[in-house]
Coordinates of C-alpha atoms in Angstrom, one line a residue:
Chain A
X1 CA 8.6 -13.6 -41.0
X2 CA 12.0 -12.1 -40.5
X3 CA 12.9 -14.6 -37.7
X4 CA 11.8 -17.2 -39.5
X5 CA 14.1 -16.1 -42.5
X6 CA 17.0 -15.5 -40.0
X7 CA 16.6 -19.2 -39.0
X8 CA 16.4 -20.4 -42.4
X9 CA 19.7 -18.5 -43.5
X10 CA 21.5 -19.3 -40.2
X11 CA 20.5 -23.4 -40.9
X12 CA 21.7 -23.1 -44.3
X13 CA 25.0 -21.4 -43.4
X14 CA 25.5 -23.9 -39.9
X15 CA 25.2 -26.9 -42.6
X16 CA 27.0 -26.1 -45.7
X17 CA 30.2 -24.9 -43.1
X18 CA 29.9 -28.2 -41.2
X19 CA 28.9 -30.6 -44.4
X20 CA 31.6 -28.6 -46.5
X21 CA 34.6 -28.9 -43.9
X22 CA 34.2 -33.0 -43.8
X23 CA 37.5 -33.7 -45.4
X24 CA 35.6 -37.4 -46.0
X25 CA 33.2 -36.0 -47.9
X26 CA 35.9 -34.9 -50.5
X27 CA 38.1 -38.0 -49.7
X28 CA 35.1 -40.1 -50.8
X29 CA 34.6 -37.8 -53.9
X30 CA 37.9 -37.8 -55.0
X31 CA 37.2 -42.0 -54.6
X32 CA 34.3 -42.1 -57.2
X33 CA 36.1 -40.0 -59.2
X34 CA 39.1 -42.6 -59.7
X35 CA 35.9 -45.4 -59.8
X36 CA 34.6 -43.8 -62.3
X37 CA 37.4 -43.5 -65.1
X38 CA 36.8 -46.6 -66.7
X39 CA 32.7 -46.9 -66.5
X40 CA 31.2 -46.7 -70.3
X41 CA 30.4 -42.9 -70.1
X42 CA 33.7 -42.0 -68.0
X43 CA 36.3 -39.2 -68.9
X44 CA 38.8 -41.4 -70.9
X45 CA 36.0 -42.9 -73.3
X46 CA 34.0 -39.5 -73.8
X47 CA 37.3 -37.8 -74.7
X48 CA 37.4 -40.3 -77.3
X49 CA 34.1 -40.4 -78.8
X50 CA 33.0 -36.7 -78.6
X51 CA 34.9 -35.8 -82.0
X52 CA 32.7 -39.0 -83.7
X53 CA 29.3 -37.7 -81.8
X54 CA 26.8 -35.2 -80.7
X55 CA 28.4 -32.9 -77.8
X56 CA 25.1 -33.1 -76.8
X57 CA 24.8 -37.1 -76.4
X58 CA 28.2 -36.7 -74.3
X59 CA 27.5 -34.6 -72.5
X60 CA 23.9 -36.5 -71.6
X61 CA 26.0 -39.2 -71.0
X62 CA 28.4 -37.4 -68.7
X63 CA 25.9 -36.2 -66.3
X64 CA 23.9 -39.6 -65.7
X65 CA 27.1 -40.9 -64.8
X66 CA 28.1 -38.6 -62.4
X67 CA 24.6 -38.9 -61.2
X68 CA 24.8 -42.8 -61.1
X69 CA 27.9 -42.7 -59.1
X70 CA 28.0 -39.3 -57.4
X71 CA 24.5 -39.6 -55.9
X72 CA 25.5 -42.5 -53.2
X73 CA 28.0 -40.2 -52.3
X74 CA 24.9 -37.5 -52.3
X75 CA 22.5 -40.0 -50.5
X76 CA 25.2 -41.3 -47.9
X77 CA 26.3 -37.8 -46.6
X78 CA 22.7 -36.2 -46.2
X79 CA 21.6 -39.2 -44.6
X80 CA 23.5 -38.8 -40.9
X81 CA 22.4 -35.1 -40.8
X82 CA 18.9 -35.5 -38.7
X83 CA 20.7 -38.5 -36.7
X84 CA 23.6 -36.0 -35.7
X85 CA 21.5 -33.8 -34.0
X86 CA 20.3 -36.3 -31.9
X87 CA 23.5 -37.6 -31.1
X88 CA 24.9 -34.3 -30.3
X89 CA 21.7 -33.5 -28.3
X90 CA 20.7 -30.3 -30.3
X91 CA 17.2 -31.9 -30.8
X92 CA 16.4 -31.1 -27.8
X93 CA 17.7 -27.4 -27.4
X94 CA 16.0 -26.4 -31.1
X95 CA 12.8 -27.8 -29.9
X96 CA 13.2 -26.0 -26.7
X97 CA 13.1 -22.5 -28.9
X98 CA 11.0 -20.5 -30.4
X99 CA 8.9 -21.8 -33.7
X100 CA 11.4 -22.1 -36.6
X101 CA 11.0 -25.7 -37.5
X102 CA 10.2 -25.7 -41.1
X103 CA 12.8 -23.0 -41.8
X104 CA 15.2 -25.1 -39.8
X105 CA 15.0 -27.9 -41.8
X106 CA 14.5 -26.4 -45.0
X107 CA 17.8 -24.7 -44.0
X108 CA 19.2 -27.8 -43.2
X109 CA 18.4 -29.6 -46.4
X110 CA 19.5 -26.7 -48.7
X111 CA 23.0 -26.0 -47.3
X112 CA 23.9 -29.7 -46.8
X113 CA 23.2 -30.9 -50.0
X114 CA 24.8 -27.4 -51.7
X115 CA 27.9 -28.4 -49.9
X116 CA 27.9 -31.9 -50.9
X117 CA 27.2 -30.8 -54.3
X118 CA 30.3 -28.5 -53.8
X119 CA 32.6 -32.0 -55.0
X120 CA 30.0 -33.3 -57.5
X121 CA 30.0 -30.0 -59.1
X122 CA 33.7 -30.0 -59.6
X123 CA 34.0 -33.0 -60.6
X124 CA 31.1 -32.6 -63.4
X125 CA 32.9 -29.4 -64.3
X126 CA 36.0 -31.1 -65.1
X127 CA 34.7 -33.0 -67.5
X128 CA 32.9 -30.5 -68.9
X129 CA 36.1 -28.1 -69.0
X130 CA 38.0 -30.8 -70.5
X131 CA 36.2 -31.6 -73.4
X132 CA 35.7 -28.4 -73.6
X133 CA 39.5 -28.3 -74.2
X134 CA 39.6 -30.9 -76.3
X135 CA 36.9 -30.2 -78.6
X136 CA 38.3 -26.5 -78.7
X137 CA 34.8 -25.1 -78.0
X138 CA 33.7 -22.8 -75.5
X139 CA 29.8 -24.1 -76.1
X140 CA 30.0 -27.2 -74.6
X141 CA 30.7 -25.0 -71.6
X142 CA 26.9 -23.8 -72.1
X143 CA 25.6 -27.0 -72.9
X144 CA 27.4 -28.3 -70.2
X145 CA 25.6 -26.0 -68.0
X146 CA 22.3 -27.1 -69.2
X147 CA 22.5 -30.5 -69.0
X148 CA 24.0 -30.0 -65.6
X149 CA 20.9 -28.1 -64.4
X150 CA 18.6 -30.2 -66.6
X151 CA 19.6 -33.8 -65.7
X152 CA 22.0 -33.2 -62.4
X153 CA 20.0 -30.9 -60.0
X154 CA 17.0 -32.4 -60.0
X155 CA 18.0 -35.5 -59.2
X156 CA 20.4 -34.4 -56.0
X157 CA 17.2 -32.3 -55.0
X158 CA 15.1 -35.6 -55.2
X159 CA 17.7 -37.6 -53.7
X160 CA 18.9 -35.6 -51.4
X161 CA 15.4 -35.1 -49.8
X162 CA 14.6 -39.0 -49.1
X163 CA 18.1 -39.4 -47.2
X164 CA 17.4 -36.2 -45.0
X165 CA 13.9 -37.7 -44.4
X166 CA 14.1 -41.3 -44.5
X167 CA 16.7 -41.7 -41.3
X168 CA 13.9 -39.9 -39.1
X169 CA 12.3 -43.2 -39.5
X170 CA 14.9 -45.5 -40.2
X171 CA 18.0 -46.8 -38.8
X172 CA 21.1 -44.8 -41.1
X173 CA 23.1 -48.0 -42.1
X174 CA 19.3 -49.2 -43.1
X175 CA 18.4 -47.1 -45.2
X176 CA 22.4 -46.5 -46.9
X177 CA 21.5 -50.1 -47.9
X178 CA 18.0 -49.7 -48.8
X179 CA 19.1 -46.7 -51.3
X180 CA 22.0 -48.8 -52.6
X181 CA 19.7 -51.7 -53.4
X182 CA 16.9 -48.9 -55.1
X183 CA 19.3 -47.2 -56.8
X184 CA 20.3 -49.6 -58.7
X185 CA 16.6 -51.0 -58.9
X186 CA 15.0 -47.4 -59.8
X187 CA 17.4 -46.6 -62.1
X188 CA 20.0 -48.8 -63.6
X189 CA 18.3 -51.6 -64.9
X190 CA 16.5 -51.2 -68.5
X191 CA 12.8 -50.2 -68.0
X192 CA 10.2 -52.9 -68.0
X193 CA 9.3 -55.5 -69.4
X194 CA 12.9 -55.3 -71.2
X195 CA 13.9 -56.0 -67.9
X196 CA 11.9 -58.7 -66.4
X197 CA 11.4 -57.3 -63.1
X198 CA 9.3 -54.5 -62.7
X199 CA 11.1 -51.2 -62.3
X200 CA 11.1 -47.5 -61.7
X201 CA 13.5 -47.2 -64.0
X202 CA 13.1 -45.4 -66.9
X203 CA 10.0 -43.4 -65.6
X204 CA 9.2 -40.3 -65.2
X205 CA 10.7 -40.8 -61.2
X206 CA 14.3 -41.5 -62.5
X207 CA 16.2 -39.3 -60.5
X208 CA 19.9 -40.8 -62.4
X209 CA 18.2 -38.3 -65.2
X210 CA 17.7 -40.7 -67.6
X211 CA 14.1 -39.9 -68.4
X212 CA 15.1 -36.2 -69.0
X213 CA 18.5 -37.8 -71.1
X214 CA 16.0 -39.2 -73.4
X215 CA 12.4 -36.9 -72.9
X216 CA 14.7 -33.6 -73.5
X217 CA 17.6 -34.8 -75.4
X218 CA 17.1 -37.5 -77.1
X219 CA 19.7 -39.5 -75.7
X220 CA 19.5 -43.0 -74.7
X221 CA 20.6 -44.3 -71.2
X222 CA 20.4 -47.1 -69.0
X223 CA 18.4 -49.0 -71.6
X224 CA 15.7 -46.2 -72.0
X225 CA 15.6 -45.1 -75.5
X226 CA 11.7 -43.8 -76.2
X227 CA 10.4 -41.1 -74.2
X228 CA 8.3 -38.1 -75.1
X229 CA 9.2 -34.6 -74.8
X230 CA 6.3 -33.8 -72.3
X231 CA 7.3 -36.7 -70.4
X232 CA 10.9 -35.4 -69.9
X233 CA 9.4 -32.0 -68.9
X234 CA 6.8 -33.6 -66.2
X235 CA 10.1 -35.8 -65.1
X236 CA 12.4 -32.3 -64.9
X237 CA 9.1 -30.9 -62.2
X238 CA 8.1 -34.0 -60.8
X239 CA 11.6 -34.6 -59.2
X240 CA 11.7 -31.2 -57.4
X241 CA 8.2 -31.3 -56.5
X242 CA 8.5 -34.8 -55.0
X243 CA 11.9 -33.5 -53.2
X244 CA 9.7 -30.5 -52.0
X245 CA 6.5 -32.2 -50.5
X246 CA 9.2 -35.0 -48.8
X247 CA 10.6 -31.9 -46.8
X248 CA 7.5 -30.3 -45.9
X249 CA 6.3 -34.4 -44.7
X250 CA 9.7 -34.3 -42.8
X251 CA 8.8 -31.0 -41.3
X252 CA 4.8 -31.9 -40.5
X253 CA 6.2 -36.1 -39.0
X254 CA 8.9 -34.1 -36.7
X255 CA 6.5 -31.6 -35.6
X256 CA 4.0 -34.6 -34.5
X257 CA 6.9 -36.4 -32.9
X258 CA 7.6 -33.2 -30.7
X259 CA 4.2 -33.1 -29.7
X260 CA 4.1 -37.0 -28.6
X261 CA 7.4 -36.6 -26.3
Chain B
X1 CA 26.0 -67.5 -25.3
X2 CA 24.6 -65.2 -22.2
X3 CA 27.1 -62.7 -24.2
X4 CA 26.0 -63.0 -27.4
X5 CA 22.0 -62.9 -26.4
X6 CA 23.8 -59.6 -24.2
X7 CA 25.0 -58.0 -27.6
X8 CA 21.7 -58.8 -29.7
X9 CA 20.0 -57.3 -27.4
X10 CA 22.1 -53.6 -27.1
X11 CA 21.7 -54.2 -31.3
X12 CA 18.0 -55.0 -30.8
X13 CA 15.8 -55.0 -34.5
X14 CA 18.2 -52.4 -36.1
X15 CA 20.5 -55.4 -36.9
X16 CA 17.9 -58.5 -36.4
X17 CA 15.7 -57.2 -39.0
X18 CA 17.9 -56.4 -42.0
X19 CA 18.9 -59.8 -43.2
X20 CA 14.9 -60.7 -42.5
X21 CA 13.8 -58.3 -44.1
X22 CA 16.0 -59.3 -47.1
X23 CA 14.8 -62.5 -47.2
X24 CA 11.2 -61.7 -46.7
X25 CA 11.1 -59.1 -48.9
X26 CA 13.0 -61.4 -51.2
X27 CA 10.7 -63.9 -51.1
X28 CA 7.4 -61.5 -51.8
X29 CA 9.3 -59.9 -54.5
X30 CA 9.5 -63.6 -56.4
X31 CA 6.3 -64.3 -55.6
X32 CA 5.4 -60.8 -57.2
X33 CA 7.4 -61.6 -60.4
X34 CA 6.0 -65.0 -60.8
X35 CA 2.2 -63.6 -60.6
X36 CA 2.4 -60.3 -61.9
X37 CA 4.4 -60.1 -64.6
X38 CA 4.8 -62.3 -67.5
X39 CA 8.4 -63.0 -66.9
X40 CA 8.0 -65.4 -64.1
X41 CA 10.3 -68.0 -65.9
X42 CA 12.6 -70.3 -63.6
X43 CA 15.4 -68.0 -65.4
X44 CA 14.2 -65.1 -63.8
X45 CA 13.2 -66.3 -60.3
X46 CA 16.6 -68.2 -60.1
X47 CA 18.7 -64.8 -61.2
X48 CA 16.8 -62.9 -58.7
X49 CA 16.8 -65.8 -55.3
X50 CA 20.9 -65.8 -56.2
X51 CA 21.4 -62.5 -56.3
X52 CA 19.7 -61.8 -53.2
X53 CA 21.4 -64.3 -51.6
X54 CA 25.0 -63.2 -53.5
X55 CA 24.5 -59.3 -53.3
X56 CA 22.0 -57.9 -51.2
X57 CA 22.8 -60.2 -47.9
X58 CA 26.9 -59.3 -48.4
X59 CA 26.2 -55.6 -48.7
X60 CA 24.0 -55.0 -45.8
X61 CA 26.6 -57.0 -43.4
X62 CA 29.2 -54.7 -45.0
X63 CA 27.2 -51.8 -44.5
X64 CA 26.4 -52.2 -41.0
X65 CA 29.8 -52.9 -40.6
X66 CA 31.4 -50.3 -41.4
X67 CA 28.5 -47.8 -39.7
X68 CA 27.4 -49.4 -36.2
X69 CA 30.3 -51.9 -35.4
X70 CA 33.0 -49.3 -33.9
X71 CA 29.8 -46.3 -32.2
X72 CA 29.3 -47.6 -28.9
X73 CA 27.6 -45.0 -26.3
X74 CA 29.6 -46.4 -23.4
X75 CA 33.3 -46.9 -26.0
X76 CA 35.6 -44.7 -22.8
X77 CA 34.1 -47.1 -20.1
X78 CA 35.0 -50.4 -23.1
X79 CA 38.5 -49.2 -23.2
X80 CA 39.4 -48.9 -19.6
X81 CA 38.2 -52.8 -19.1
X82 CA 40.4 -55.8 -18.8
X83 CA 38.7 -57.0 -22.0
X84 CA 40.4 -55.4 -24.6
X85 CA 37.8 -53.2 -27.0
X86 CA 39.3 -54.9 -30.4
X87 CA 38.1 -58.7 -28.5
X88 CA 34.6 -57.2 -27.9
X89 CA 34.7 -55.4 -31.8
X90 CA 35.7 -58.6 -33.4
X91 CA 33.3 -61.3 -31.1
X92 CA 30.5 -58.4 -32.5
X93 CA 31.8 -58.8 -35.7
X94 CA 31.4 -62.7 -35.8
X95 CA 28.0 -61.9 -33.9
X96 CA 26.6 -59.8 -37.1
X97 CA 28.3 -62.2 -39.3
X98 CA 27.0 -65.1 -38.3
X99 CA 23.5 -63.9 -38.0
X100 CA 23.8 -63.0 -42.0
X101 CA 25.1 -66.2 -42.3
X102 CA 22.3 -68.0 -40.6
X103 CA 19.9 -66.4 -42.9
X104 CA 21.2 -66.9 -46.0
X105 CA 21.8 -70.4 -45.0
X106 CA 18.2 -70.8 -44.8
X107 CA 17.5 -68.7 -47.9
X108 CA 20.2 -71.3 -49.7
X109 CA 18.5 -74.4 -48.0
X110 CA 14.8 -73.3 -49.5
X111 CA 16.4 -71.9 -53.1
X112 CA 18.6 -75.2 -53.2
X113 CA 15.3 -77.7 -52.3
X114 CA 13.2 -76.1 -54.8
X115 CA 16.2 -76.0 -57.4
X116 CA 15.7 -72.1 -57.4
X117 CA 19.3 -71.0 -58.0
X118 CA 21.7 -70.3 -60.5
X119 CA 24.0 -74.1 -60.8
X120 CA 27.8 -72.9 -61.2
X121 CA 29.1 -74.9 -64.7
X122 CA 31.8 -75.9 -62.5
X123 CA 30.1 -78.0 -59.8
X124 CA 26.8 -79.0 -62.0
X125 CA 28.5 -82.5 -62.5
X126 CA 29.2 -82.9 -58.8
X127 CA 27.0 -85.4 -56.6
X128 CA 23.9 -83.8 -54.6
X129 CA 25.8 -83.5 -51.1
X130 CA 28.6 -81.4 -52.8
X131 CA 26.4 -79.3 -54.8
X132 CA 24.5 -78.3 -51.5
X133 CA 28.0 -77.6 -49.3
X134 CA 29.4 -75.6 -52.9
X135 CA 25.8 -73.3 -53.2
X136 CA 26.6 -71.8 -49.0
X137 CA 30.0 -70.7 -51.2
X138 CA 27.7 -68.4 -53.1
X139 CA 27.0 -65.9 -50.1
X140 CA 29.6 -67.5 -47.7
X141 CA 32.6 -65.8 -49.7
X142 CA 30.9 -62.6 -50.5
X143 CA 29.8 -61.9 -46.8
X144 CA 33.3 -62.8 -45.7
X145 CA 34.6 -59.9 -47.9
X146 CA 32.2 -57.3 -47.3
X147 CA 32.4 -58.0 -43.6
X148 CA 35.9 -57.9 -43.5
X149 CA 36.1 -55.0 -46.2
X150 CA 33.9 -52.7 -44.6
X151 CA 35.5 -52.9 -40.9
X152 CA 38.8 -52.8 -42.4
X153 CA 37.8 -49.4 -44.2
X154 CA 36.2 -48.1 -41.1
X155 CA 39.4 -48.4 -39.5
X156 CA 41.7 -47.3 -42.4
X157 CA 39.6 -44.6 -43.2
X158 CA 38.6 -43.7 -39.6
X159 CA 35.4 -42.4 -41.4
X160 CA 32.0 -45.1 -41.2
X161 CA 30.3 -42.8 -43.7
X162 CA 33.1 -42.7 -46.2
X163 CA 33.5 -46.6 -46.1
X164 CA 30.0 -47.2 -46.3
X165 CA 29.7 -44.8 -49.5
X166 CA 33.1 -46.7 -50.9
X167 CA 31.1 -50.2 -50.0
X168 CA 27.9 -49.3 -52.3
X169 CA 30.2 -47.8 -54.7
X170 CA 32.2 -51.1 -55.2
X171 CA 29.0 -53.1 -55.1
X172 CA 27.3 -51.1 -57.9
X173 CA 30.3 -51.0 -59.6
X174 CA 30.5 -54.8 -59.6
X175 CA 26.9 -55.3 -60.9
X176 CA 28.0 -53.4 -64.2
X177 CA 31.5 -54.8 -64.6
X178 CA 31.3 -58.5 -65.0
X179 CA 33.1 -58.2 -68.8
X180 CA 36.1 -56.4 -67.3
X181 CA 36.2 -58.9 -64.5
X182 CA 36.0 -61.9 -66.6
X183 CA 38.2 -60.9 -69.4
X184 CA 40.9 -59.3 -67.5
X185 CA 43.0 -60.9 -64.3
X186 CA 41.3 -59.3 -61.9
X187 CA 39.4 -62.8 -61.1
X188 CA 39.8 -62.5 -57.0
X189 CA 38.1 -59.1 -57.6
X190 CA 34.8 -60.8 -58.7
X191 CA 32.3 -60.9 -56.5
X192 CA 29.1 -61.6 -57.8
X193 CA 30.1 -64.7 -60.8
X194 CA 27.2 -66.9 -59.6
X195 CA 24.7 -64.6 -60.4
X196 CA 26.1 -62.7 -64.0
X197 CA 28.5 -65.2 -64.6
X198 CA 27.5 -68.7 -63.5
X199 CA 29.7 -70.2 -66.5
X200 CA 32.9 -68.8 -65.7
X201 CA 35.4 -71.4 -65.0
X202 CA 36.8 -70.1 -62.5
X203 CA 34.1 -69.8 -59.8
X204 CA 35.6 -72.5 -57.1
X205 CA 38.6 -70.3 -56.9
X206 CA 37.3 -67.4 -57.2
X207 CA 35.0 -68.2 -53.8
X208 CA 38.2 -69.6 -51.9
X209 CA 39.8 -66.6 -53.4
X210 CA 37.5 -64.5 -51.6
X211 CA 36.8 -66.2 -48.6
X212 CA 40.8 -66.3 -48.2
X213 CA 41.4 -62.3 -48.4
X214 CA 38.3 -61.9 -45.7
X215 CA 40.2 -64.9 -43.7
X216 CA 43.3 -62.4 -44.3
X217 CA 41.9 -58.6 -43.4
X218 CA 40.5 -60.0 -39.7
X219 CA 44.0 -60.2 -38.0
X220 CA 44.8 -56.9 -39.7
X221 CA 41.6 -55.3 -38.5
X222 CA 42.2 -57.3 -34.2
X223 CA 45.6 -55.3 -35.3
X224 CA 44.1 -51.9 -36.0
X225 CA 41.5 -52.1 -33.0
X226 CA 44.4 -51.8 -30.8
X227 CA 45.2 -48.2 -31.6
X228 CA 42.7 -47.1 -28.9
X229 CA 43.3 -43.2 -30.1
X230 CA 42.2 -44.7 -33.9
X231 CA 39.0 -46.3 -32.5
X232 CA 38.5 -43.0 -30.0
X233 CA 38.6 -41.1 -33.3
X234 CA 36.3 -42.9 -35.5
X235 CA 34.0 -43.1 -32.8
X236 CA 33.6 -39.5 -32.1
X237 CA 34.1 -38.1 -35.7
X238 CA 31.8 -40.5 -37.3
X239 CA 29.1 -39.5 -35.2
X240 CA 29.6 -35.9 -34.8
X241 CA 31.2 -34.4 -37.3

């Protein structure tokens, strides 16, 4: 147990160094960032409407679009982490050692994605901080907390997941373009039959949070403006849970492909 | 020819199969709206054969190009050869282009013969044979941009994942901002008009407009391949880092 546990903290501390130091990672942050100013729900226009409205309903509003945006960025840098070991030939060497898979990977998945959520995080916390400032009220630091954990976590959990495991199966560009095409599928368009195609979005597996905006808080998003409040709840576990049972398929899908070589 | 059969076949499926798959799955997923929902309207099947033809095709050439175009196993071995690496990158770039191209020149073909496509105001007066050589404008210009965009930001950035993440970024970013696009001058900027904007009276220049700053990025990119140390770095950090 104590190996296994020294595995799992040496993964997580190997990753978040190597996924933290990637200057593109914060490069492309810094990107969204600027992309993101003038999106309905950016800085300039919450600024604006948060003296008019429910700190609440900007702050909802604030985290599904630093989801919406942030989480390519999220998707796109987990997604060459199992392709780099191959290409770097460590594959090989870890299956060559003692058992630690799981903990490897579960390692592996933790500190990448806390060290991609290093940017996202600050860049979510400056919103927060200045409307904070500009509503002169040191609650919407706590709120901003909640709806950070609330609505932001669980989806980088969920997403984060799928790009660790879907490049085990498919090619990384692939599946960049196959996320950009369900993102925008899953959770931008306005939930059927509004929209006539039929959709993920606005279910319970919405990881841009808007099914929690609207189960927990009330607050409309991405055409979604009736959910219940146990519907938002099951939507805040179902994420994780889904995020969790894709890791443990990665680690069970490896382990068979180790046997087969 | 021998070369470009050569090329397809290092590539194999991992780039063959995209722009199928598109289409295909395209093709099921109308097929799907039609019979299982009750939105099947000629509205909806025409908004969705565009777009796939306008968005989806453009993206995944812009992904791949940005992400597999400058990793080559053998790249020290490519720059110590008489043929110069930024020849090879570019005939693979025309390679990947023109095998989107081909597929989304059948996708147009079937959309246009069953009338299955969103008519730009501007050419719906125009005779039969100048409708049909306007539609290929619809992914032509896109594909010409994203192909050009995403090598150009491989190189610029020296980073594939970085200019693949900037890629999506622009492209969702374009799916919500037809208003801004429209209403300010920022018309060159637009890439999607035929499918969210089909009225706009601007669409004719808007494709040359389009076509021309893809036409424009290639000699800067042959231009950038020639820093061997650039494509050295991208190479190695991309993959490794």
């Amino acid at each position: 147990m104590s190996y296994q546990l020294a595995v799992w903290r040496g993964a997580i501390r190997a990753e978040f160094r190597m996924q933290i130091q990637r200057r593109a990672m914060w490069f492309t942050f810094a990107l969204l960032t600027i992309v993101a100013l003038p999106f309905r729900g950016g800085l300039p226009e919450i600024l604006t409407v948060a003296p008019h409205t429910s700190i609440v309903a900007v702050l909802c509003q604030w985290s599904v679009l630093v989801n919406f945006l942030g989480m390519i960025g999220v998707a796109f840098f987990m997604a060459d982490r199992l392709p780099r070991d191959h290409i770097v030939r460590v594959d090989e060497l870890f299956a060559s050692v003692a058992d630690g898979l799981a903990a490897r990977l579960v390692g592996k998945y933790l500190g990448g994605l806390a060290a991609v959520m290093v940017p996202l995080t600050l860049w979510y916390g400056c919103g927060v901080a200045s409307l904070s400032l500009h509503m002169q009220d040191l609650t919407v630091i706590v709120l901003g907390i909640v709806t950070y954990c609330a609505i932001v976590i669980p989806g980088a959990l969920f997403v984060g997941a799928f790009s660790l495991a879907c490049p085990a199966v498919l090619w990384v560009p692939l599946y960049q373009f196959l996320f950009v095409g369900y993102w925008l599928w899953g959770n931008a368009f306005p939930p059927y039959p509004h929209f006539p195609i039929i959709t993920l979005s606005g279910t319970m597996l919405t990881p841009v949070g808007s099914a929690i905006s609207v189960g927990l808080f009330h607050v409309p998003a991405f055409g979604l403006y009736h959910l219940s409040l146990a519907e938002g709840i099951a939507s805040l576990c179902l994420l994780p849970g889904i995020a969790i049972g894709t890791v443990l398929l990665l680690t069970i899908f490896i382990r068979w492909q180790m046997t087969q070589q | 020819m021998h070369r470009a059969y050569y090329e397809l076949r290092i590539w194999g499926w991992q780039v063959i199969a995209p722009p199928l798959i598109i289409l295909v799955g395209g093709a099921l997923g109308a097929i799907a709206i039609v019979t299982l929902t009750a939105h099947g309207t000629h509205a909806t099947v025409s908004t969705f054969l565009t777009a796939l033809c306008e968005m989806f095709l453009p993206l995944a050439a812009g992904i791949i190009c940005a992400m597999a175009l400058l990793q080559d196993a053998a790249l020290e071995l490519q720059l110590a050869l008489p043929v110069s690496f930024a020849i090879t990158t570019m005939r693979r770039w025309g390679l990947l282009v023109s095998w989107m191209a081909v597929c989304a020149w059948i996708g147009t073909c079937i959309m246009f013969i069953f009338g299955l496509w969103h008519v730009p105001t501007q050419i719906q007066e125009w005779p039969v044979l100048g409708r049909f050589l306007a539609a290929h404008l619809i992914w032509f210009a896109p594909l010409m941009w994203f192909g050009a965009i995403g090598l150009v930001l491989a190189l610029l950035l020296r980073n594939p994942v970085t200019s693949a993440t900037l890629l999506g970024g622009i492209w969702i970013v374009e799916t919500f901002a037809t208003n801004f696009f429209t209403t300010t001058g920022l018309h060159p900027l637009f890439l999607f008009p035929t499918t969210f904007a089909p009225a706009i009276d601007f669409w004719l220049p808007n494709r040359l407009e389009l076509i021309a700053t893809g036409v424009v990025l290639l000699p800067l990119c042959w231009w950038l391949l020639r820093d061997n140390e650039v494509v050295f770095q991208i190479s190695t950090t991309g993959q490794s880092e």
